[in-house]
mmCIF file of C-alpha atoms in Angstrom:
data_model
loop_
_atom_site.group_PDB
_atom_site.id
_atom_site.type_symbol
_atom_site.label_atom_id
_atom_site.label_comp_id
_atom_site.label_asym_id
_atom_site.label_seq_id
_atom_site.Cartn_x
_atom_site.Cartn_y
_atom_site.Cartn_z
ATOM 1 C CA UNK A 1 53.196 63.268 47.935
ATOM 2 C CA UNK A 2 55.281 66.091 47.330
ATOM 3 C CA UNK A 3 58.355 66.978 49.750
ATOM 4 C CA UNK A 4 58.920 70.247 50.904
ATOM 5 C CA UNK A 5 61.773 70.873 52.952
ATOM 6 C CA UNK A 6 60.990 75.232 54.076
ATOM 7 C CA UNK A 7 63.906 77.133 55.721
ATOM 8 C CA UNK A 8 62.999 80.380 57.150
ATOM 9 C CA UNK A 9 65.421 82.097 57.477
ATOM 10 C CA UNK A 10 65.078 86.067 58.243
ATOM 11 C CA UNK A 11 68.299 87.966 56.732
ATOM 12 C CA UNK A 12 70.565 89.167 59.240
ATOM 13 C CA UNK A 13 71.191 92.822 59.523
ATOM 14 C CA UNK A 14 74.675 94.454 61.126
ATOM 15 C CA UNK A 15 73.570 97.904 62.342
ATOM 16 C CA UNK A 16 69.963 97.656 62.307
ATOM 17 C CA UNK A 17 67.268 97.373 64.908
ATOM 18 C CA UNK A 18 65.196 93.920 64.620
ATOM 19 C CA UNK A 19 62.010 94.178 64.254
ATOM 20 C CA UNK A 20 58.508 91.257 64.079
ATOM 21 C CA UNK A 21 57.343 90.916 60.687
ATOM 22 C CA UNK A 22 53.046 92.581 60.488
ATOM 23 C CA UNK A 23 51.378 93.837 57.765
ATOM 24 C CA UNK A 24 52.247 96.191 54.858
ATOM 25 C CA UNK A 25 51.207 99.391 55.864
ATOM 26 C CA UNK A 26 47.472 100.007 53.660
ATOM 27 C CA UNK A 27 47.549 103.479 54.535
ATOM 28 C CA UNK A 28 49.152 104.468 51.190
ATOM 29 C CA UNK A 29 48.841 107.093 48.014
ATOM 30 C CA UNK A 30 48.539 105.234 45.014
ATOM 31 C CA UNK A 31 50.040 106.562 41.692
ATOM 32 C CA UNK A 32 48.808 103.703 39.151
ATOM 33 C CA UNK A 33 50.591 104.761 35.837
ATOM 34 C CA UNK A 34 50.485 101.441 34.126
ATOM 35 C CA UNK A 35 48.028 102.697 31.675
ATOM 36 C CA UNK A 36 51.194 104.964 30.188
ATOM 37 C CA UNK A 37 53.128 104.062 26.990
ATOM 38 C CA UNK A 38 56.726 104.783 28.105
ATOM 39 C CA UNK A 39 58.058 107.516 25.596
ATOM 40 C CA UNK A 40 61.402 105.954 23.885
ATOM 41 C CA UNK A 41 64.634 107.988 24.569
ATOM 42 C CA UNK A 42 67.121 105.952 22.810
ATOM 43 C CA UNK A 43 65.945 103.499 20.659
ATOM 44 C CA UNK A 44 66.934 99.425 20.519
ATOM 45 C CA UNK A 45 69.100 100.931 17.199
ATOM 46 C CA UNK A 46 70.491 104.021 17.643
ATOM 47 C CA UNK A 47 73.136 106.223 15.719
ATOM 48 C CA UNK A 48 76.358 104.208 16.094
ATOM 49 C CA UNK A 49 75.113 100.616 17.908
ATOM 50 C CA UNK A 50 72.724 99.298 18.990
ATOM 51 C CA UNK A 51 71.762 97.437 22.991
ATOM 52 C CA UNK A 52 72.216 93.755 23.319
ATOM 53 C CA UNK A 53 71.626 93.496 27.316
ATOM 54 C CA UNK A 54 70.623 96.648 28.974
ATOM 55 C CA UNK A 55 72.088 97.240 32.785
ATOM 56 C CA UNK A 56 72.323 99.775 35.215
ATOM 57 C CA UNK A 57 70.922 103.535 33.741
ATOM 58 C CA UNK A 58 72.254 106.837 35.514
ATOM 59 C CA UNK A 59 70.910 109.779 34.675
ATOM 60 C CA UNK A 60 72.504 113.147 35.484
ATOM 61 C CA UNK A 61 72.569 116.884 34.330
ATOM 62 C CA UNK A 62 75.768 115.684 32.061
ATOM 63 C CA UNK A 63 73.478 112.778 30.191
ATOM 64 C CA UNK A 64 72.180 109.184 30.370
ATOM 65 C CA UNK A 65 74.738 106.413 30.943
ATOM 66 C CA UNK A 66 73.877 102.753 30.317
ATOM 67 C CA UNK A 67 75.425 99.852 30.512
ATOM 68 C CA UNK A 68 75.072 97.707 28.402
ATOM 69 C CA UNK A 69 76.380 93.947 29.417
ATOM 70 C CA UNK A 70 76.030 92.503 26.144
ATOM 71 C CA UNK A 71 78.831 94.648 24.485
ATOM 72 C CA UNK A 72 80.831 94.636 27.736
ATOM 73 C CA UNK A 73 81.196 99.039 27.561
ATOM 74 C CA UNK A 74 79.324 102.000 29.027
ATOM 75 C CA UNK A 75 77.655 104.309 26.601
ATOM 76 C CA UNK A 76 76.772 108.007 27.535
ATOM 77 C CA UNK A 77 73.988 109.936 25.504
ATOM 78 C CA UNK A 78 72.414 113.157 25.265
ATOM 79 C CA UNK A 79 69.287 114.114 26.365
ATOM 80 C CA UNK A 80 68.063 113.850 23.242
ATOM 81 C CA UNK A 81 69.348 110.436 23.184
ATOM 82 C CA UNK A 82 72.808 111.439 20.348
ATOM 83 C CA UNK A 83 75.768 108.918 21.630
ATOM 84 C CA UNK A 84 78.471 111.267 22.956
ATOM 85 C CA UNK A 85 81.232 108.330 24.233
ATOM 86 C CA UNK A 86 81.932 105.278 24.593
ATOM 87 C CA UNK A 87 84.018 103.544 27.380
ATOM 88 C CA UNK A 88 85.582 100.640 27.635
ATOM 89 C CA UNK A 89 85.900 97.150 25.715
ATOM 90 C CA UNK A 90 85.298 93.226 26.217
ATOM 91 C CA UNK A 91 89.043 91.999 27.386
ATOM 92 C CA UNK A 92 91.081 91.882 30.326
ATOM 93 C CA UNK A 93 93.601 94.718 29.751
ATOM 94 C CA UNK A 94 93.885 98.216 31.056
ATOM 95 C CA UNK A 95 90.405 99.864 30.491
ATOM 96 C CA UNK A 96 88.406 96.898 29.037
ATOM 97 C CA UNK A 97 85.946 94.552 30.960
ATOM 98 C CA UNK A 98 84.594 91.115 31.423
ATOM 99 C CA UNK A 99 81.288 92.109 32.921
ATOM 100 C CA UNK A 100 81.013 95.711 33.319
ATOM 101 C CA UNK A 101 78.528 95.888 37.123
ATOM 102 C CA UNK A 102 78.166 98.903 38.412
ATOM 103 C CA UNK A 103 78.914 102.461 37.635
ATOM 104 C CA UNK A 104 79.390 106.239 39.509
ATOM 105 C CA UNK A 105 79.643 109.244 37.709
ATOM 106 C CA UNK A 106 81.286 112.592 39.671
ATOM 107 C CA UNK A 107 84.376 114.185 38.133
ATOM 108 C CA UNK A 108 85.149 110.983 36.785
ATOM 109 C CA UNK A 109 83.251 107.762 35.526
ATOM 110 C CA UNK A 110 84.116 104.246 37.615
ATOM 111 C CA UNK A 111 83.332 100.907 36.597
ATOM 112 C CA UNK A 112 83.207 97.996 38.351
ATOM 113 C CA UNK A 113 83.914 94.585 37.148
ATOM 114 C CA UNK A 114 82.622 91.856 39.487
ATOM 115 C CA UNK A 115 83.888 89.188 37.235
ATOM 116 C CA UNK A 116 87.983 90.508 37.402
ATOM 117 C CA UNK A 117 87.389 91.952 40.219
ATOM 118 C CA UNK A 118 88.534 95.494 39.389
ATOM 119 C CA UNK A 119 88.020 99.110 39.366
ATOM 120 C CA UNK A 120 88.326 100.810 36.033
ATOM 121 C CA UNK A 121 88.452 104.841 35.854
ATOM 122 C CA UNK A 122 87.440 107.619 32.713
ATOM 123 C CA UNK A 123 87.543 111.028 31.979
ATOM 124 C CA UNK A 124 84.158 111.244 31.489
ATOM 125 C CA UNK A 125 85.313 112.504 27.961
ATOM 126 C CA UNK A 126 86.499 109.071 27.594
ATOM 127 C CA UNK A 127 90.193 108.523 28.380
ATOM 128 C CA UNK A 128 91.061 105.421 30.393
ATOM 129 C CA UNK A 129 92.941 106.480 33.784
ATOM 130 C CA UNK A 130 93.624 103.854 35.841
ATOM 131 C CA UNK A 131 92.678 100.192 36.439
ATOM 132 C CA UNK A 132 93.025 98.602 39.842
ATOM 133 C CA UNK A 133 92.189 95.341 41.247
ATOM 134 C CA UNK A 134 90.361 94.879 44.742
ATOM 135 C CA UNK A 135 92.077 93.313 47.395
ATOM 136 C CA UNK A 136 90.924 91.414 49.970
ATOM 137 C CA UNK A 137 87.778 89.620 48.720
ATOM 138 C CA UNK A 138 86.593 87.116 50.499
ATOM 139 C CA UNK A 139 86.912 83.737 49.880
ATOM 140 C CA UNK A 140 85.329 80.320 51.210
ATOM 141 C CA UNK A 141 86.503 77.877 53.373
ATOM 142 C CA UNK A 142 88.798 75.931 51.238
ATOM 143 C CA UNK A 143 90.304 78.861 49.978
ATOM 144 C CA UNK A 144 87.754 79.456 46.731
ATOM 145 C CA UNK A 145 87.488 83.177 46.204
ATOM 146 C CA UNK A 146 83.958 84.492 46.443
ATOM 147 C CA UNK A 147 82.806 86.428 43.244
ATOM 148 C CA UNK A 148 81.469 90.014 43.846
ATOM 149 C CA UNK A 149 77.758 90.882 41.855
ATOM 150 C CA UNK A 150 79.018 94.822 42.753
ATOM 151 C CA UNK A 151 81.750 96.814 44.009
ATOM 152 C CA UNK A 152 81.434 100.467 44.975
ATOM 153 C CA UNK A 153 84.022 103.105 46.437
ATOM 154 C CA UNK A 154 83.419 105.406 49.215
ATOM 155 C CA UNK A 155 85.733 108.085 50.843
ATOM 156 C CA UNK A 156 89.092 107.240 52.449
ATOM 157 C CA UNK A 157 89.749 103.998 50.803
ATOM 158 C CA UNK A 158 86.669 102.220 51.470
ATOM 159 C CA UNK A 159 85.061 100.054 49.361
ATOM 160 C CA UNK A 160 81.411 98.582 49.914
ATOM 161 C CA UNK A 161 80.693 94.938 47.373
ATOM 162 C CA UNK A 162 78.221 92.660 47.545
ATOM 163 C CA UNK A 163 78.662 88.375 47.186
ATOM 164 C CA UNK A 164 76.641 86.892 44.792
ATOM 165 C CA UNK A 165 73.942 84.623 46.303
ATOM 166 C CA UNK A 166 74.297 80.535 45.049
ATOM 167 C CA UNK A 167 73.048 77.128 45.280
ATOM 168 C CA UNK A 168 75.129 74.061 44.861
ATOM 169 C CA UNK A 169 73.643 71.300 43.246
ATOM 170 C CA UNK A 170 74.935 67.393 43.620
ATOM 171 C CA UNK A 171 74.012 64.388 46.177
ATOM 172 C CA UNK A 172 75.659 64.010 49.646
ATOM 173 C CA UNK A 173 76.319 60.934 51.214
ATOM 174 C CA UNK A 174 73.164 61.312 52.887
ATOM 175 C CA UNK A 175 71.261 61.631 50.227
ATOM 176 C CA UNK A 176 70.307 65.408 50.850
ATOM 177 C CA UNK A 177 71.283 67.737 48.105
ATOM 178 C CA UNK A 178 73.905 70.092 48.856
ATOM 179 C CA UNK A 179 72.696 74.042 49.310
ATOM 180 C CA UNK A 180 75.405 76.791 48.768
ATOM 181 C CA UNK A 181 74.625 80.031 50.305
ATOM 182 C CA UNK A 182 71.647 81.751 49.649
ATOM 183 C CA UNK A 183 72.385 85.224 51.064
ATOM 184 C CA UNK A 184 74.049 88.130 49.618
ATOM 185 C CA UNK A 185 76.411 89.349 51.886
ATOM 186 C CA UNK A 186 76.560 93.262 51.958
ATOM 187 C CA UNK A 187 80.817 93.720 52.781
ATOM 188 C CA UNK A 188 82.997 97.307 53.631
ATOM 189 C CA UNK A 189 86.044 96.384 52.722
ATOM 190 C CA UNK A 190 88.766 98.635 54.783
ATOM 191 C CA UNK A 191 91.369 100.827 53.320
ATOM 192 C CA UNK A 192 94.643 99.058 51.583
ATOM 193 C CA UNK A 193 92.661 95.046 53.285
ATOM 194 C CA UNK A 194 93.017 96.236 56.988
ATOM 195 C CA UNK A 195 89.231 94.300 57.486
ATOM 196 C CA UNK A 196 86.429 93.316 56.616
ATOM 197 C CA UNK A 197 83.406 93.912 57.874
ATOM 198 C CA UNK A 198 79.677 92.516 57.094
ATOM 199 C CA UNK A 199 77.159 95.070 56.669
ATOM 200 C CA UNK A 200 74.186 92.958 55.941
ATOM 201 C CA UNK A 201 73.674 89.509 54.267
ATOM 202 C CA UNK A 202 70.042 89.767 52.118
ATOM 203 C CA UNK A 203 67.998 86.242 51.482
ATOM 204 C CA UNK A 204 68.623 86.147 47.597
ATOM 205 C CA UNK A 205 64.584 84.360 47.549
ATOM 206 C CA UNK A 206 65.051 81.437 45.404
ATOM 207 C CA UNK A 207 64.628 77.971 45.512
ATOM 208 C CA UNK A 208 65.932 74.869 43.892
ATOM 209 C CA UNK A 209 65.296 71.325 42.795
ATOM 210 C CA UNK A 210 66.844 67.986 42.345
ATOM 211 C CA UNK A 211 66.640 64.687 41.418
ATOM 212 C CA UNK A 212 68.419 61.319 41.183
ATOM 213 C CA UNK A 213 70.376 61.213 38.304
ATOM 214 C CA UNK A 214 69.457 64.804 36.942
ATOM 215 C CA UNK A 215 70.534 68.053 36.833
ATOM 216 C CA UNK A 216 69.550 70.524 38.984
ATOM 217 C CA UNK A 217 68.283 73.978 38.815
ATOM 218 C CA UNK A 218 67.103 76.967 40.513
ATOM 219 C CA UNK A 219 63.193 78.157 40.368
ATOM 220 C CA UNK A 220 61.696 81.887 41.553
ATOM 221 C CA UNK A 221 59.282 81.484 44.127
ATOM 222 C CA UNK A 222 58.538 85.375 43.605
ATOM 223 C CA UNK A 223 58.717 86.484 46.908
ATOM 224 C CA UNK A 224 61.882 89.219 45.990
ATOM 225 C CA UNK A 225 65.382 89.693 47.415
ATOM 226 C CA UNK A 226 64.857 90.340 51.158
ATOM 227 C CA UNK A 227 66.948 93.312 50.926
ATOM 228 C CA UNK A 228 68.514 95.509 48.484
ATOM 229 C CA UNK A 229 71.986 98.567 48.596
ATOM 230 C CA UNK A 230 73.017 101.791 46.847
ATOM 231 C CA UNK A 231 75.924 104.086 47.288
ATOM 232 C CA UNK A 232 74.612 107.811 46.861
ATOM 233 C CA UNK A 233 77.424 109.449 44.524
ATOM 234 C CA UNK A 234 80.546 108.263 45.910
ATOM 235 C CA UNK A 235 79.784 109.249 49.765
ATOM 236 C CA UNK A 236 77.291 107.470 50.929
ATOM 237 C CA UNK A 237 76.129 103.872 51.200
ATOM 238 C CA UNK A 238 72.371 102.708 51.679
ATOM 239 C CA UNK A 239 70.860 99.578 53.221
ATOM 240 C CA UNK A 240 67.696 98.618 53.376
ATOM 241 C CA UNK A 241 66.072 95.548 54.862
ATOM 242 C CA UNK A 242 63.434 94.414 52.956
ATOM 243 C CA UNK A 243 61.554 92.352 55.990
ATOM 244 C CA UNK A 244 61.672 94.442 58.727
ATOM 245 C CA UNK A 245 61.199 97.928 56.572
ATOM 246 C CA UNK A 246 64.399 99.672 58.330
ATOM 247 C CA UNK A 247 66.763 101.433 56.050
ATOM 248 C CA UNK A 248 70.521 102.288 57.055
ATOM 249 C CA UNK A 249 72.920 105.135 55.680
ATOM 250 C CA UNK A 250 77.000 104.578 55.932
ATOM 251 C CA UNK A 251 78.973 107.575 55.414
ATOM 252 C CA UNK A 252 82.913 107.991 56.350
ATOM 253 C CA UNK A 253 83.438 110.656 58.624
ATOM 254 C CA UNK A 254 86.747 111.369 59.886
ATOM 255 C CA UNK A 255 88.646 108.519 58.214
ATOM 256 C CA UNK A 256 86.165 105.887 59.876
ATOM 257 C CA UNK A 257 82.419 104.555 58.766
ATOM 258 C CA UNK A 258 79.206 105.725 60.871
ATOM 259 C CA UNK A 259 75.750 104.398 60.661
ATOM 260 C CA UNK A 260 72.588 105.787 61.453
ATOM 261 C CA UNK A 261 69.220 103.510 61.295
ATOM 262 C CA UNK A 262 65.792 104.473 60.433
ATOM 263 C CA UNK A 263 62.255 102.605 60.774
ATOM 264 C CA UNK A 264 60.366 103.245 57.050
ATOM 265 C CA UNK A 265 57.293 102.356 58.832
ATOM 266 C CA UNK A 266 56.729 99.224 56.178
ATOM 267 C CA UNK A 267 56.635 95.468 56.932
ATOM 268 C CA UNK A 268 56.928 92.451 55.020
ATOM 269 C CA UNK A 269 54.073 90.242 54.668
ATOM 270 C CA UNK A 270 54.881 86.603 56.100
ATOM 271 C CA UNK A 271 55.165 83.958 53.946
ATOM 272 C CA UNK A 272 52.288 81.501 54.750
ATOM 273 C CA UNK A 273 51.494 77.926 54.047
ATOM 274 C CA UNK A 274 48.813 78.648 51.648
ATOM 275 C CA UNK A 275 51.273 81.357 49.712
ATOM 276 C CA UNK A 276 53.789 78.384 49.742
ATOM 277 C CA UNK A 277 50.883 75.929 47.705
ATOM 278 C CA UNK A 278 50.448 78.841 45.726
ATOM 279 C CA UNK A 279 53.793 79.148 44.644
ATOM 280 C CA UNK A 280 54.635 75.643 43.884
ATOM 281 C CA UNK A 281 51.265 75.478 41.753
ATOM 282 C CA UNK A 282 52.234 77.766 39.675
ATOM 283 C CA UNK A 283 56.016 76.396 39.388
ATOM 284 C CA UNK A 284 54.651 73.443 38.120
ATOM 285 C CA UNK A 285 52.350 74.773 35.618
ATOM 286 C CA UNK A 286 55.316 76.944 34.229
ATOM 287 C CA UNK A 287 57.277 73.816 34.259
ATOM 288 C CA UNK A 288 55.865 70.984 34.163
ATOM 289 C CA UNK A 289 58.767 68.718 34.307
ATOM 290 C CA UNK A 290 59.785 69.672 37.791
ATOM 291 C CA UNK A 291 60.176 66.541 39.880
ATOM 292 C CA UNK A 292 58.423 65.993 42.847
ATOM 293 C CA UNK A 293 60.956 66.746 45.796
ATOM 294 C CA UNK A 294 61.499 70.499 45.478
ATOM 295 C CA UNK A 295 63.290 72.965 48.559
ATOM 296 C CA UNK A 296 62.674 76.096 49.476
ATOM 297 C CA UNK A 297 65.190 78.106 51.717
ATOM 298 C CA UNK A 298 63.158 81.565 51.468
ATOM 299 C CA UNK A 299 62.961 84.692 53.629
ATOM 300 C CA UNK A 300 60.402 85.498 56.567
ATOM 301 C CA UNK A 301 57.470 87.573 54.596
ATOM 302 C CA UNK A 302 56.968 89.426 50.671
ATOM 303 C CA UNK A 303 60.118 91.712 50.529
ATOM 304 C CA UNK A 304 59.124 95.643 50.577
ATOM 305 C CA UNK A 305 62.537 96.661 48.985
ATOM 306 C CA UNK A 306 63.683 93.830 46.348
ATOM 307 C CA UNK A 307 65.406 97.134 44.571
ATOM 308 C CA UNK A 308 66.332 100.423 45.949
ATOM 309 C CA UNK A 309 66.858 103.571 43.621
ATOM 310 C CA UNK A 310 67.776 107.309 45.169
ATOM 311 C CA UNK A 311 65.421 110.365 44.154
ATOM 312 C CA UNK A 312 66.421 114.054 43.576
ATOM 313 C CA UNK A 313 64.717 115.337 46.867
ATOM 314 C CA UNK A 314 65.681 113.300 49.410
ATOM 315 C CA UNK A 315 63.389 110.198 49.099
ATOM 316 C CA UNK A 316 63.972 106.838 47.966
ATOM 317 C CA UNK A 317 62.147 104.607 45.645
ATOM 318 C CA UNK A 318 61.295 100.523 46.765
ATOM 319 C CA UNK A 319 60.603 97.804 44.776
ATOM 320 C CA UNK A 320 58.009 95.942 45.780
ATOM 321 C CA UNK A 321 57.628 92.035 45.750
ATOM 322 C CA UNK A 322 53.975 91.404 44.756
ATOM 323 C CA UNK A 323 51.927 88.459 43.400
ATOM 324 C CA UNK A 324 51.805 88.403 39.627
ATOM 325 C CA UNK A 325 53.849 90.217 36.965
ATOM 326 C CA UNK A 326 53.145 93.805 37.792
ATOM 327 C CA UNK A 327 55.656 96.178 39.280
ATOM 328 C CA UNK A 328 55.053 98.262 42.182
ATOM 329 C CA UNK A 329 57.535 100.456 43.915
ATOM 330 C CA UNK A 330 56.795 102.626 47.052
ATOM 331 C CA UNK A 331 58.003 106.453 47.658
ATOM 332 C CA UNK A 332 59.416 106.838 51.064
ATOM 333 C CA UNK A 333 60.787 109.907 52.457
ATOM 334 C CA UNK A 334 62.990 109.393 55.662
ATOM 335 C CA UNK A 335 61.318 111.708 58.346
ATOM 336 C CA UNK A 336 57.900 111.102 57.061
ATOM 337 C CA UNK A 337 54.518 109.068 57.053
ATOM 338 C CA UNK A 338 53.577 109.980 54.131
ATOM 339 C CA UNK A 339 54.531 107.266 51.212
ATOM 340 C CA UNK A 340 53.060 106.446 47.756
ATOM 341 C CA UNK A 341 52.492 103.543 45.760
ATOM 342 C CA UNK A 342 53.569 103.614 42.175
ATOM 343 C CA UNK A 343 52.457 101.021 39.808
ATOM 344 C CA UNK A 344 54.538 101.216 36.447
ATOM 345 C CA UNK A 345 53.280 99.434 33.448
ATOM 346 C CA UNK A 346 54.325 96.225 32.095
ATOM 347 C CA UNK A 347 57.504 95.018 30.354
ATOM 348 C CA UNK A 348 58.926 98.467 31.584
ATOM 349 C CA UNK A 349 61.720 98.009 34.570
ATOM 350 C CA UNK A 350 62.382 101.367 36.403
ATOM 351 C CA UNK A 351 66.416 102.066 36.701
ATOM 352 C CA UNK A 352 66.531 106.092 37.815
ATOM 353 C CA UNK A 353 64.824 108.861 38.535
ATOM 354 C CA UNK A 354 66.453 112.120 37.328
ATOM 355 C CA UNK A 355 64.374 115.606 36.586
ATOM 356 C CA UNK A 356 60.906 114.325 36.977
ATOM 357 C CA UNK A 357 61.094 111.368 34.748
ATOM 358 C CA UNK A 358 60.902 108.216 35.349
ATOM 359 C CA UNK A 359 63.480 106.324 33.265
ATOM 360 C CA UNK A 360 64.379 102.811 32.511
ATOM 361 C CA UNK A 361 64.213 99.482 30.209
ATOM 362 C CA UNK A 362 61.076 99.124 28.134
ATOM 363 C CA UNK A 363 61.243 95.705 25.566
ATOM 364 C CA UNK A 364 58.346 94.757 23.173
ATOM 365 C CA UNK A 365 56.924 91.113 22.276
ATOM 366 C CA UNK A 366 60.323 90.108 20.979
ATOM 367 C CA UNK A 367 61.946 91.152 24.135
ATOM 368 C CA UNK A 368 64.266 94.264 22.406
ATOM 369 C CA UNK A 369 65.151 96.472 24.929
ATOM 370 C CA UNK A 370 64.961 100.473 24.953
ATOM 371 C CA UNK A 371 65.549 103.031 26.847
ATOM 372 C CA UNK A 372 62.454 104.604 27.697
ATOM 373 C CA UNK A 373 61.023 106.819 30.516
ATOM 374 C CA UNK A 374 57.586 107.843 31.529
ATOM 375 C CA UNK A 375 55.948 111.264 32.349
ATOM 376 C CA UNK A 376 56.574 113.143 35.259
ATOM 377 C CA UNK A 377 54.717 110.832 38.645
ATOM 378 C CA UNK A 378 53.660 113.887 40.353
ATOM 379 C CA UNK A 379 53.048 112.960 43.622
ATOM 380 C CA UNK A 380 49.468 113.629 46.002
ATOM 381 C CA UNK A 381 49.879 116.465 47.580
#
């Protein structure tokens, strides 16, 4: 027999209104462009380098930035996809990075670095200004500091990050295997470490396994990240809760934060028994050495917003956590019923919208990536 031992566990939400899990909303547009052969921008080898580990894409009227995690710098191109600059270096100096997270372009290009826990600044013509460290990060109960997966300023001093999610692996005294944290904790830290304060905390939807004598390791049930976070340019800081479909903006007014909550009118689908027999089927077919005691600590229902990305108009885009290996996102528009579906097409993983194009991380058979984008998703009308 196996052993299941299911947690569920809804993800707790500072600032946001509650709400019973129903239904995805079927009343939906559907934009099905998976049929499209994403046009390549900037090639796997380009003039000058070429991508190891593609991360985070901006696009803006000044270029395309990427970051790319396997060289440990930020690259900026042309439209035409020419490398301008390059910032940055692997190291832990002034200017260089261990693993380069997050980035915001205005007058001046910041980096994150989760790993040393820093803030590094550019000209955006590629001068290194300043390097800072983060105080304040939070830290565990015996005094372990708590890694950060992003950092990301906002006016007056404030800074939003986000803990990485983890599971602990090793045997108890009562024979129970020991579970970390699974939740991403959404944190503002306050200006020069006057507070901290928890925004949200978003089920990070995995799942583990253990046996006697063996090591460990973590399996994806599928079911998405019940929650996902932005900061819009560098005022602005976006929340969404992917279970009960309720997304909240942050700005800084006056010296001091302010939140405002709004219903998207989209539910998560609950996770059911028969979607749990489902998952551990196929678990075992990927891997069929799994042993026979697995745990689950997953969230309340089929995440609608496992990724968040901002559009040019006002709306924002929602990855989708869906059954199988396609990717769907939905359109919402705060203020409005109407939404669309988009479903992009395989081995292509959307990072921004800019102009009308969709753009993002295309890889072929041997996994190479690119950066690609697709034609312009026109919306129904």
């Amino acid at each position: 027999m196996n052993v299941w031992r299911v947690l569920r566990r809804g993800a707790p939400m500072a600032l946001v209104i509650g709400l019973a899990p129903m239904q995805l909303v079927a009343q939906m547009d559907t934009l099905n462009l998976s049929g499209q052969d994403p046009e390549t921008v900037i090639p796997a080898e380009f003039d000058g380098g070429f991508f190891a580990r593609i991360g985070q894409i901006v696009v803006d009227d000044n270029g395309i930035w990427v970051i790319d995690r396997g060289h440990t710098r930020v690259f900026r191109f042309g439209r035409e996809g020419n490398l301008l600059t390059e910032y940055g270096r692997e190291g832990s100096g002034p200017g260089e990075f261990l693993l380069p997270g997050t980035l915001m372009i205005d007058s001046v290009l910041t980096v994150t670095d989760p790993r040393l826990g820093r803030i590094v600044r550019f000209s955006l013509e590629g001068e290194h200004l300043e390097t800072t460290r983060q105080e304040r990060r939070p830290v565990t109960p015996d005094g372990m500091e708590v890694p950060l997966s992003a950092v990301m300023s906002l006016p007056a001093g404030y800074l939003v990050g986000a803990t990485a999610g983890w599971y602990r692996f090793g045997g108890r005294t009562d024979g129970e295997a020991a579970l970390g944290d699974p939740f991403s904790h959404i944190l503002l830290f306050h200006p020069d470490g006057a507070g901290v304060d928890t925004l949200a905390s978003y089920h990070i939807a995995g799942g583990r396994w253990d046996a006697p004598g063996r090591l460990g390791g973590n399996v994806d049930p599928g079911l998405g990240a019940s929650g996902a976070w932005s900061v819009l340019g560098d005022s602005v800081a976006v929340l969404v809760d992917g279970i009960a479909g309720t997304l909240t903006r942050i700005r800084v007014r006056g010296g001091l934060p302010a939140a405002d909550t709004i219903d998207l009118g989209i539910r998560a689908r609950p996770v059911s028994d028969r979607d749990m027999a489902d998952i551990e089927a196929r678990l075992r077919e990927e891997k069929p050495d799994l042993p026979r005691r697995l745990e689950f600590d997953v969230p309340e229902g089929w995440s609608v917003a496992t990724g968040l990305l901002p559009g040019q108009s006002g709306e924002f885009w929602l990855r989708q956590a869906v059954e199988g290996d396609r990717q769907e996102w939905v359109v919402v528009r705060p203020g409005s019923i109407r939404k669309w579906r988009v479903i992009l097409p395989e081995r292509f993983v959307l990072r921004a919208v800019h102009g009308g194009r969709l753009y993002g991380v295309a890889t072929d058979e041997l996994d190479v990536p690119r950066v690609a984008a697709l034609a312009d998703p026109r919306m129904p009308s």
